PDB file of C-alpha atoms in Angstrom:
ATOM      1  CA  MET A1321     127.939 199.965 180.293  1.00  0.00           C
ATOM      2  CA  THR A1322     128.601 196.808 178.309  1.00  0.00           C
ATOM      3  CA  ARG A1323     130.744 193.797 179.086  1.00  0.00           C
ATOM      4  CA  ALA A1324     131.119 191.198 176.351  1.00  0.00           C
ATOM      5  CA  SER A1325     130.984 187.489 177.117  1.00  0.00           C
ATOM      6  CA  LEU A1326     133.523 184.927 175.946  1.00  0.00           C
ATOM      7  CA  ASN A1327     131.272 183.758 173.121  1.00  0.00           C
ATOM      8  CA  LYS A1328     132.219 187.150 171.603  1.00  0.00           C
ATOM      9  CA  GLN A1329     128.934 188.191 170.058  1.00  0.00           C
ATOM     10  CA  PRO A1330     129.971 190.965 167.637  1.00  0.00           C
ATOM     11  CA  HIS A1331     127.384 193.509 168.837  1.00  0.00           C
ATOM     12  CA  GLU A1332     128.482 192.982 172.456  1.00  0.00           C
ATOM     13  CA  VAL A1333     132.174 193.429 171.680  1.00  0.00           C
ATOM     14  CA  ALA A1334     131.564 196.481 169.482  1.00  0.00           C
ATOM     15  CA  SER A1335     129.372 198.110 172.128  1.00  0.00           C
ATOM     16  CA  MET A1336     131.946 197.385 174.832  1.00  0.00           C
ATOM     17  CA  PHE A1337     134.686 199.113 172.831  1.00  0.00           C
ATOM     18  CA  ASP A1338     132.358 202.024 172.058  1.00  0.00           C
ATOM     19  CA  ASP A1339     132.076 202.535 175.827  1.00  0.00           C
ATOM     20  CA  VAL A1340     135.849 202.669 176.451  1.00  0.00           C
ATOM     21  CA  ALA A1341     136.927 204.572 173.321  1.00  0.00           C
ATOM     22  CA  ALA A1342     137.671 207.949 174.926  1.00  0.00           C
ATOM     23  CA  ASN A1343     140.206 206.628 177.466  1.00  0.00           C
ATOM     24  CA  TYR A1344     141.256 203.440 175.698  1.00  0.00           C
ATOM     25  CA  ASP A1345     144.843 204.403 174.830  1.00  0.00           C
ATOM     26  CA  LEU A1346     145.551 205.860 178.274  1.00  0.00           C
ATOM     27  CA  THR A1347     144.091 202.810 180.026  1.00  0.00           C
ATOM     28  CA  ASN A1348     146.198 200.431 177.955  1.00  0.00           C
ATOM     29  CA  ASP A1349     149.325 202.421 178.769  1.00  0.00           C
ATOM     30  CA  VAL A1350     148.612 202.209 182.506  1.00  0.00           C
ATOM     31  CA  LEU A1351     147.575 198.542 182.571  1.00  0.00           C
ATOM     32  CA  SER A1352     150.572 197.385 180.513  1.00  0.00           C
ATOM     33  CA  LEU A1353     152.991 199.503 182.580  1.00  0.00           C
ATOM     34  CA  GLY A1354     153.994 201.284 179.375  1.00  0.00           C
ATOM     35  CA  GLN A1355     154.890 198.057 177.571  1.00  0.00           C
ATOM     36  CA  ASP A1356     152.244 198.617 174.885  1.00  0.00           C
ATOM     37  CA  ARG A1357     154.480 201.300 173.347  1.00  0.00           C
ATOM     38  CA  VAL A1358     157.365 198.827 173.114  1.00  0.00           C
ATOM     39  CA  TRP A1359     155.099 196.196 171.549  1.00  0.00           C
ATOM     40  CA  ARG A1360     153.801 198.607 168.923  1.00  0.00           C
ATOM     41  CA  LYS A1361     157.365 199.539 167.927  1.00  0.00           C
ATOM     42  CA  GLU A1362     158.090 195.859 167.376  1.00  0.00           C
ATOM     43  CA  VAL A1363     154.955 195.539 165.234  1.00  0.00           C
ATOM     44  CA  ALA A1364     156.086 198.484 163.086  1.00  0.00           C
ATOM     45  CA  LYS A1365     159.485 196.846 162.568  1.00  0.00           C
ATOM     46  CA  ALA A1366     157.913 193.508 161.639  1.00  0.00           C
ATOM     47  CA  VAL A1367     155.444 195.069 159.178  1.00  0.00           C
ATOM     48  CA  ASN A1368     158.318 197.060 157.628  1.00  0.00           C
ATOM     49  CA  ALA A1369     155.978 199.354 155.698  1.00  0.00           C
ATOM     50  CA  ARG A1370     157.534 201.266 152.810  1.00  0.00           C
ATOM     51  CA  PRO A1371     156.468 204.301 150.774  1.00  0.00           C
ATOM     52  CA  ALA A1372     153.462 203.702 148.494  1.00  0.00           C
ATOM     53  CA  GLN A1373     152.719 200.279 149.963  1.00  0.00           C
ATOM     54  CA  LYS A1374     149.158 199.567 151.052  1.00  0.00           C
ATOM     55  CA  VAL A1375     148.816 198.456 154.689  1.00  0.00           C
ATOM     56  CA  LEU A1376     145.632 197.261 156.400  1.00  0.00           C
ATOM     57  CA  ASP A1377     145.618 197.904 160.152  1.00  0.00           C
ATOM     58  CA  LEU A1378     142.725 195.781 161.381  1.00  0.00           C
ATOM     59  CA  ALA A1379     141.163 196.361 164.812  1.00  0.00           C
ATOM     60  CA  ALA A1380     142.901 199.727 164.695  1.00  0.00           C
ATOM     61  CA  GLY A1381     140.649 201.304 167.308  1.00  0.00           C
ATOM     62  CA  THR A1382     141.436 205.013 167.496  1.00  0.00           C
ATOM     63  CA  ALA A1383     144.167 204.536 164.831  1.00  0.00           C
ATOM     64  CA  THR A1384     147.071 205.122 167.231  1.00  0.00           C
ATOM     65  CA  SER A1385     148.551 201.866 165.945  1.00  0.00           C
ATOM     66  CA  SER A1386     148.338 203.138 162.341  1.00  0.00           C
ATOM     67  CA  LEU A1387     150.538 206.194 162.805  1.00  0.00           C
ATOM     68  CA  PRO A1388     153.923 204.423 162.479  1.00  0.00           C
ATOM     69  CA  PHE A1389     152.860 202.954 159.126  1.00  0.00           C
ATOM     70  CA  ALA A1390     151.653 206.331 157.837  1.00  0.00           C
ATOM     71  CA  ALA A1391     154.947 207.913 158.921  1.00  0.00           C
ATOM     72  CA  THR A1392     156.854 205.666 156.472  1.00  0.00           C
ATOM     73  CA  GLY A1393     154.890 207.020 153.514  1.00  0.00           C
ATOM     74  CA  ALA A1394     152.730 203.909 153.199  1.00  0.00           C
ATOM     75  CA  TYR A1395     149.000 204.214 152.547  1.00  0.00           C
ATOM     76  CA  VAL A1396     147.478 202.779 155.705  1.00  0.00           C
ATOM     77  CA  VAL A1397     143.802 201.909 156.151  1.00  0.00           C
ATOM     78  CA  PRO A1398     142.762 201.756 159.840  1.00  0.00           C
ATOM     79  CA  CYS A1399     139.775 199.417 160.075  1.00  0.00           C
ATOM     80  CA  ASP A1400     137.598 198.587 163.088  1.00  0.00           C
ATOM     81  CA  PHE A1401     134.029 197.492 163.800  1.00  0.00           C
ATOM     82  CA  SER A1402     133.541 199.805 166.793  1.00  0.00           C
ATOM     83  CA  LEU A1403     132.007 203.033 165.509  1.00  0.00           C
ATOM     84  CA  GLY A1404     132.810 204.686 168.842  1.00  0.00           C
ATOM     85  CA  MET A1405     136.501 203.912 168.377  1.00  0.00           C
ATOM     86  CA  LEU A1406     136.425 205.146 164.775  1.00  0.00           C
ATOM     87  CA  ARG A1407     134.713 208.408 165.762  1.00  0.00           C
ATOM     88  CA  GLU A1408     137.337 209.037 168.433  1.00  0.00           C
ATOM     89  CA  GLY A1409     140.096 208.180 165.970  1.00  0.00           C
ATOM     90  CA  LYS A1410     138.697 210.521 163.322  1.00  0.00           C
ATOM     91  CA  LYS A1411     138.750 213.395 165.823  1.00  0.00           C
ATOM     92  CA  ARG A1412     142.411 212.782 166.545  1.00  0.00           C
ATOM     93  CA  HIS A1413     143.618 211.776 163.070  1.00  0.00           C
ATOM     94  CA  PRO A1414     141.282 213.310 160.475  1.00  0.00           C
ATOM     95  CA  HIS A1415     143.791 212.697 157.678  1.00  0.00           C
ATOM     96  CA  LEU A1416     143.584 208.902 157.975  1.00  0.00           C
ATOM     97  CA  PRO A1417     140.966 206.888 156.001  1.00  0.00           C
ATOM     98  CA  LEU A1418     139.329 205.178 158.991  1.00  0.00           C
ATOM     99  CA  THR A1419     137.005 202.442 157.755  1.00  0.00           C
ATOM    100  CA  ALA A1420     134.252 200.430 159.444  1.00  0.00           C
ATOM    101  CA  GLY A1421     134.608 196.715 158.856  1.00  0.00           C
ATOM    102  CA  ASP A1422     134.087 193.267 160.348  1.00  0.00           C
ATOM    103  CA  ALA A1423     137.213 191.071 160.480  1.00  0.00           C
ATOM    104  CA  THR A1424     135.235 188.060 159.271  1.00  0.00           C
ATOM    105  CA  LYS A1425     133.873 189.878 156.189  1.00  0.00           C
ATOM    106  CA  LEU A1426     136.240 192.667 155.200  1.00  0.00           C
ATOM    107  CA  PRO A1427     134.985 195.404 152.841  1.00  0.00           C
ATOM    108  CA  PHE A1428     137.984 195.118 150.477  1.00  0.00           C
ATOM    109  CA  ARG A1429     138.712 193.375 147.188  1.00  0.00           C
ATOM    110  CA  ASP A1430     140.992 190.346 146.867  1.00  0.00           C
ATOM    111  CA  ASP A1431     144.779 190.855 146.687  1.00  0.00           C
ATOM    112  CA  VAL A1432     144.817 194.561 147.664  1.00  0.00           C
ATOM    113  CA  PHE A1433     147.305 194.993 150.504  1.00  0.00           C
ATOM    114  CA  ASP A1434     151.071 194.555 150.662  1.00  0.00           C
ATOM    115  CA  ALA A1435     150.824 193.980 154.412  1.00  0.00           C
ATOM    116  CA  VAL A1436     148.010 193.269 156.856  1.00  0.00           C
ATOM    117  CA  THR A1437     148.321 193.553 160.608  1.00  0.00           C
ATOM    118  CA  ILE A1438     146.173 193.258 163.712  1.00  0.00           C
ATOM    119  CA  SER A1439     147.305 194.091 167.237  1.00  0.00           C
ATOM    120  CA  PHE A1440     145.353 192.939 170.296  1.00  0.00           C
ATOM    121  CA  GLY A1441     142.208 192.473 168.253  1.00  0.00           C
ATOM    122  CA  LEU A1442     142.186 188.937 166.874  1.00  0.00           C
ATOM    123  CA  ARG A1443     141.350 187.637 170.346  1.00  0.00           C
ATOM    124  CA  ASN A1444     138.072 189.598 170.249  1.00  0.00           C
ATOM    125  CA  VAL A1445     136.839 188.238 166.914  1.00  0.00           C
ATOM    126  CA  GLN A1446     134.101 185.645 167.182  1.00  0.00           C
ATOM    127  CA  ASP A1447     135.549 183.423 164.422  1.00  0.00           C
ATOM    128  CA  THR A1448     139.361 183.547 164.484  1.00  0.00           C
ATOM    129  CA  ASP A1449     139.810 181.223 161.513  1.00  0.00           C
ATOM    130  CA  ALA A1450     137.424 183.241 159.331  1.00  0.00           C
ATOM    131  CA  ALA A1451     139.387 186.395 160.161  1.00  0.00           C
ATOM    132  CA  LEU A1452     142.702 184.746 159.247  1.00  0.00           C
ATOM    133  CA  ARG A1453     141.194 183.639 155.925  1.00  0.00           C
ATOM    134  CA  GLU A1454     139.874 187.146 155.251  1.00  0.00           C
ATOM    135  CA  LEU A1455     143.275 188.679 155.966  1.00  0.00           C
ATOM    136  CA  TYR A1456     144.743 186.157 153.544  1.00  0.00           C
ATOM    137  CA  ARG A1457     142.147 186.998 150.880  1.00  0.00           C
ATOM    138  CA  VAL A1458     142.823 190.751 150.859  1.00  0.00           C
ATOM    139  CA  THR A1459     146.631 190.374 150.850  1.00  0.00           C
ATOM    140  CA  LYS A1460     148.594 190.415 147.603  1.00  0.00           C
ATOM    141  CA  PRO A1461     150.548 187.251 146.703  1.00  0.00           C
ATOM    142  CA  GLY A1462     153.936 187.706 148.345  1.00  0.00           C
ATOM    143  CA  GLY A1463     152.402 190.026 150.956  1.00  0.00           C
ATOM    144  CA  ARG A1464     152.770 189.573 154.692  1.00  0.00           C
ATOM    145  CA  VAL A1465     150.718 189.327 157.857  1.00  0.00           C
ATOM    146  CA  VAL A1466     151.814 190.452 161.319  1.00  0.00           C
ATOM    147  CA  ILE A1467     149.712 189.583 164.360  1.00  0.00           C
ATOM    148  CA  CYS A1468     150.490 190.982 167.800  1.00  0.00           C
ATOM    149  CA  GLU A1469     148.430 189.365 170.530  1.00  0.00           C
ATOM    150  CA  PHE A1470     148.553 188.516 174.210  1.00  0.00           C
ATOM    151  CA  SER A1471     149.863 184.995 174.659  1.00  0.00           C
ATOM    152  CA  HIS A1472     151.269 182.567 177.229  1.00  0.00           C
ATOM    153  CA  PRO A1473     154.402 183.467 179.244  1.00  0.00           C
ATOM    154  CA  THR A1474     157.072 180.838 178.728  1.00  0.00           C
ATOM    155  CA  TRP A1475     158.520 180.781 182.257  1.00  0.00           C
ATOM    156  CA  THR A1476     156.141 178.899 184.564  1.00  0.00           C
ATOM    157  CA  PRO A1477     156.695 180.950 187.778  1.00  0.00           C
ATOM    158  CA  PHE A1478     156.164 184.176 185.854  1.00  0.00           C
ATOM    159  CA  ARG A1479     153.081 182.729 184.143  1.00  0.00           C
ATOM    160  CA  THR A1480     151.526 182.150 187.565  1.00  0.00           C
ATOM    161  CA  VAL A1481     152.271 185.722 188.695  1.00  0.00           C
ATOM    162  CA  TYR A1482     150.970 187.101 185.398  1.00  0.00           C
ATOM    163  CA  THR A1483     147.690 185.189 185.662  1.00  0.00           C
ATOM    164  CA  GLU A1484     147.217 186.472 189.194  1.00  0.00           C
ATOM    165  CA  TYR A1485     147.819 190.040 187.968  1.00  0.00           C
ATOM    166  CA  LEU A1486     145.265 189.650 185.200  1.00  0.00           C
ATOM    167  CA  MET A1487     142.465 188.443 187.434  1.00  0.00           C
ATOM    168  CA  ARG A1488     143.207 190.292 190.688  1.00  0.00           C
ATOM    169  CA  ALA A1489     145.137 193.487 189.988  1.00  0.00           C
ATOM    170  CA  LEU A1490     143.794 194.410 186.565  1.00  0.00           C
ATOM    171  CA  PRO A1491     140.119 195.006 187.514  1.00  0.00           C
ATOM    172  CA  PRO A1492     140.832 197.474 190.374  1.00  0.00           C
ATOM    173  CA  VAL A1493     143.387 199.352 188.259  1.00  0.00           C
ATOM    174  CA  ALA A1494     140.844 199.482 185.423  1.00  0.00           C
ATOM    175  CA  ARG A1495     138.249 200.893 187.834  1.00  0.00           C
ATOM    176  CA  ALA A1496     140.596 203.791 188.564  1.00  0.00           C
ATOM    177  CA  VAL A1497     141.363 204.739 184.946  1.00  0.00           C
ATOM    178  CA  SER A1498     138.698 203.282 182.654  1.00  0.00           C
ATOM    179  CA  SER A1499     135.183 204.457 181.881  1.00  0.00           C
ATOM    180  CA  ASN A1500     134.058 200.800 181.759  1.00  0.00           C
ATOM    181  CA  PRO A1501     136.123 198.589 184.116  1.00  0.00           C
ATOM    182  CA  ASP A1502     133.929 195.540 183.436  1.00  0.00           C
ATOM    183  CA  ALA A1503     135.284 195.567 179.886  1.00  0.00           C
ATOM    184  CA  TYR A1504     138.737 194.870 181.280  1.00  0.00           C
ATOM    185  CA  VAL A1505     137.469 191.911 183.289  1.00  0.00           C
ATOM    186  CA  TYR A1506     136.324 190.459 179.948  1.00  0.00           C
ATOM    187  CA  LEU A1507     139.715 191.273 178.413  1.00  0.00           C
ATOM    188  CA  ALA A1508     141.523 189.472 181.246  1.00  0.00           C
ATOM    189  CA  GLU A1509     139.299 186.414 180.806  1.00  0.00           C
ATOM    190  CA  SER A1510     139.776 186.421 177.036  1.00  0.00           C
ATOM    191  CA  ILE A1511     143.561 186.534 177.436  1.00  0.00           C
ATOM    192  CA  ARG A1512     143.496 183.477 179.698  1.00  0.00           C
ATOM    193  CA  ALA A1513     141.304 181.581 177.213  1.00  0.00           C
ATOM    194  CA  TRP A1514     143.432 182.423 174.139  1.00  0.00           C
ATOM    195  CA  PRO A1515     145.495 179.659 172.433  1.00  0.00           C
ATOM    196  CA  ASP A1516     149.243 179.539 172.966  1.00  0.00           C
ATOM    197  CA  GLN A1517     151.899 180.529 170.442  1.00  0.00           C
ATOM    198  CA  ALA A1518     152.167 177.198 168.637  1.00  0.00           C
ATOM    199  CA  ALA A1519     148.386 176.803 168.381  1.00  0.00           C
ATOM    200  CA  LEU A1520     147.952 180.222 166.763  1.00  0.00           C
ATOM    201  CA  ALA A1521     150.796 179.468 164.335  1.00  0.00           C
ATOM    202  CA  SER A1522     148.995 176.283 163.323  1.00  0.00           C
ATOM    203  CA  ARG A1523     145.800 178.202 162.645  1.00  0.00           C
ATOM    204  CA  LEU A1524     147.699 180.667 160.440  1.00  0.00           C
ATOM    205  CA  GLN A1525     149.059 177.764 158.407  1.00  0.00           C
ATOM    206  CA  GLN A1526     145.583 176.242 158.083  1.00  0.00           C
ATOM    207  CA  ALA A1527     144.340 179.583 156.692  1.00  0.00           C
ATOM    208  CA  GLY A1528     146.950 179.341 153.914  1.00  0.00           C
ATOM    209  CA  TRP A1529     149.827 181.440 155.236  1.00  0.00           C
ATOM    210  CA  SER A1530     153.365 180.153 154.656  1.00  0.00           C
ATOM    211  CA  LYS A1531     156.704 180.847 156.416  1.00  0.00           C
ATOM    212  CA  VAL A1532     154.779 181.170 159.682  1.00  0.00           C
ATOM    213  CA  ALA A1533     156.933 182.058 162.690  1.00  0.00           C
ATOM    214  CA  TRP A1534     156.568 183.830 165.992  1.00  0.00           C
ATOM    215  CA  ARG A1535     158.667 185.766 168.461  1.00  0.00           C
ATOM    216  CA  ASN A1536     157.887 186.251 172.140  1.00  0.00           C
ATOM    217  CA  LEU A1537     157.856 189.748 173.636  1.00  0.00           C
ATOM    218  CA  THR A1538     158.052 190.418 177.386  1.00  0.00           C
ATOM    219  CA  GLY A1539     158.654 186.752 178.129  1.00  0.00           C
ATOM    220  CA  GLY A1540     155.657 185.577 176.136  1.00  0.00           C
ATOM    221  CA  VAL A1541     153.120 187.982 177.631  1.00  0.00           C
ATOM    222  CA  VAL A1542     152.752 189.009 173.989  1.00  0.00           C
ATOM    223  CA  ALA A1543     153.660 187.074 170.847  1.00  0.00           C
ATOM    224  CA  LEU A1544     154.377 188.488 167.403  1.00  0.00           C
ATOM    225  CA  HIS A1545     153.304 186.059 164.640  1.00  0.00           C
ATOM    226  CA  ARG A1546     154.302 186.520 161.020  1.00  0.00           C
ATOM    227  CA  GLY A1547     153.409 184.844 157.749  1.00  0.00           C
ATOM    228  CA  VAL A1548     153.604 185.293 153.981  1.00  0.00           C
ATOM    229  CA  LYS A1549     150.963 184.712 151.280  1.00  0.00           C
ATOM    230  CA  PRO A1550     152.503 182.367 148.681  1.00  0.00           C
ATOM    231  CA  GLN A1551     153.017 183.833 145.232  1.00  0.00           C
TER     232      GLN A1551
END
């Protein structure tokens, strides 16, 4: 079994997600106390996919996150660099065009997508700024980005409780439901090390995105960042 380190070597992270692919969606549901479903609904609203639009769902994993976009009639491309995740996704959703790709060097032309989105995956990319630039490159002028990622709770007492949950409660729960509990120790550590809401917004702006804003979900446990590619 593989556990990635916080320097996020791509082969380590990909191998780690290969190991947890079969039970990944169930484990996330348990560890988030069902909140992941709520968060994904908010992502779908923010992306606001429409019929015939092209949507890139990066770090799509098993493509569960892509289904709401497909349901609108949009053409959604689930993309991930874990072949294990993609294989599992193809079994479940054979109609979707699952695509292998690295967030820092996407296999798409410039100005292709009306919307690009990544949920709970940007944190696992070795070079965050390169990924934000790549998302910008493949988005059409006037297109939008939506990023859903774990963040920093805004209420200090809750932030303390949340941090304790991540480092103490999460690993034993993961041992009970995950095929690779060490992977979730890495995930807890990566959440703690991730920049806060304002810092991520600044990095989006530096990558070229305009009209950057964010909204906290579940008291800041998760933040939903949005931006637009200037026309």
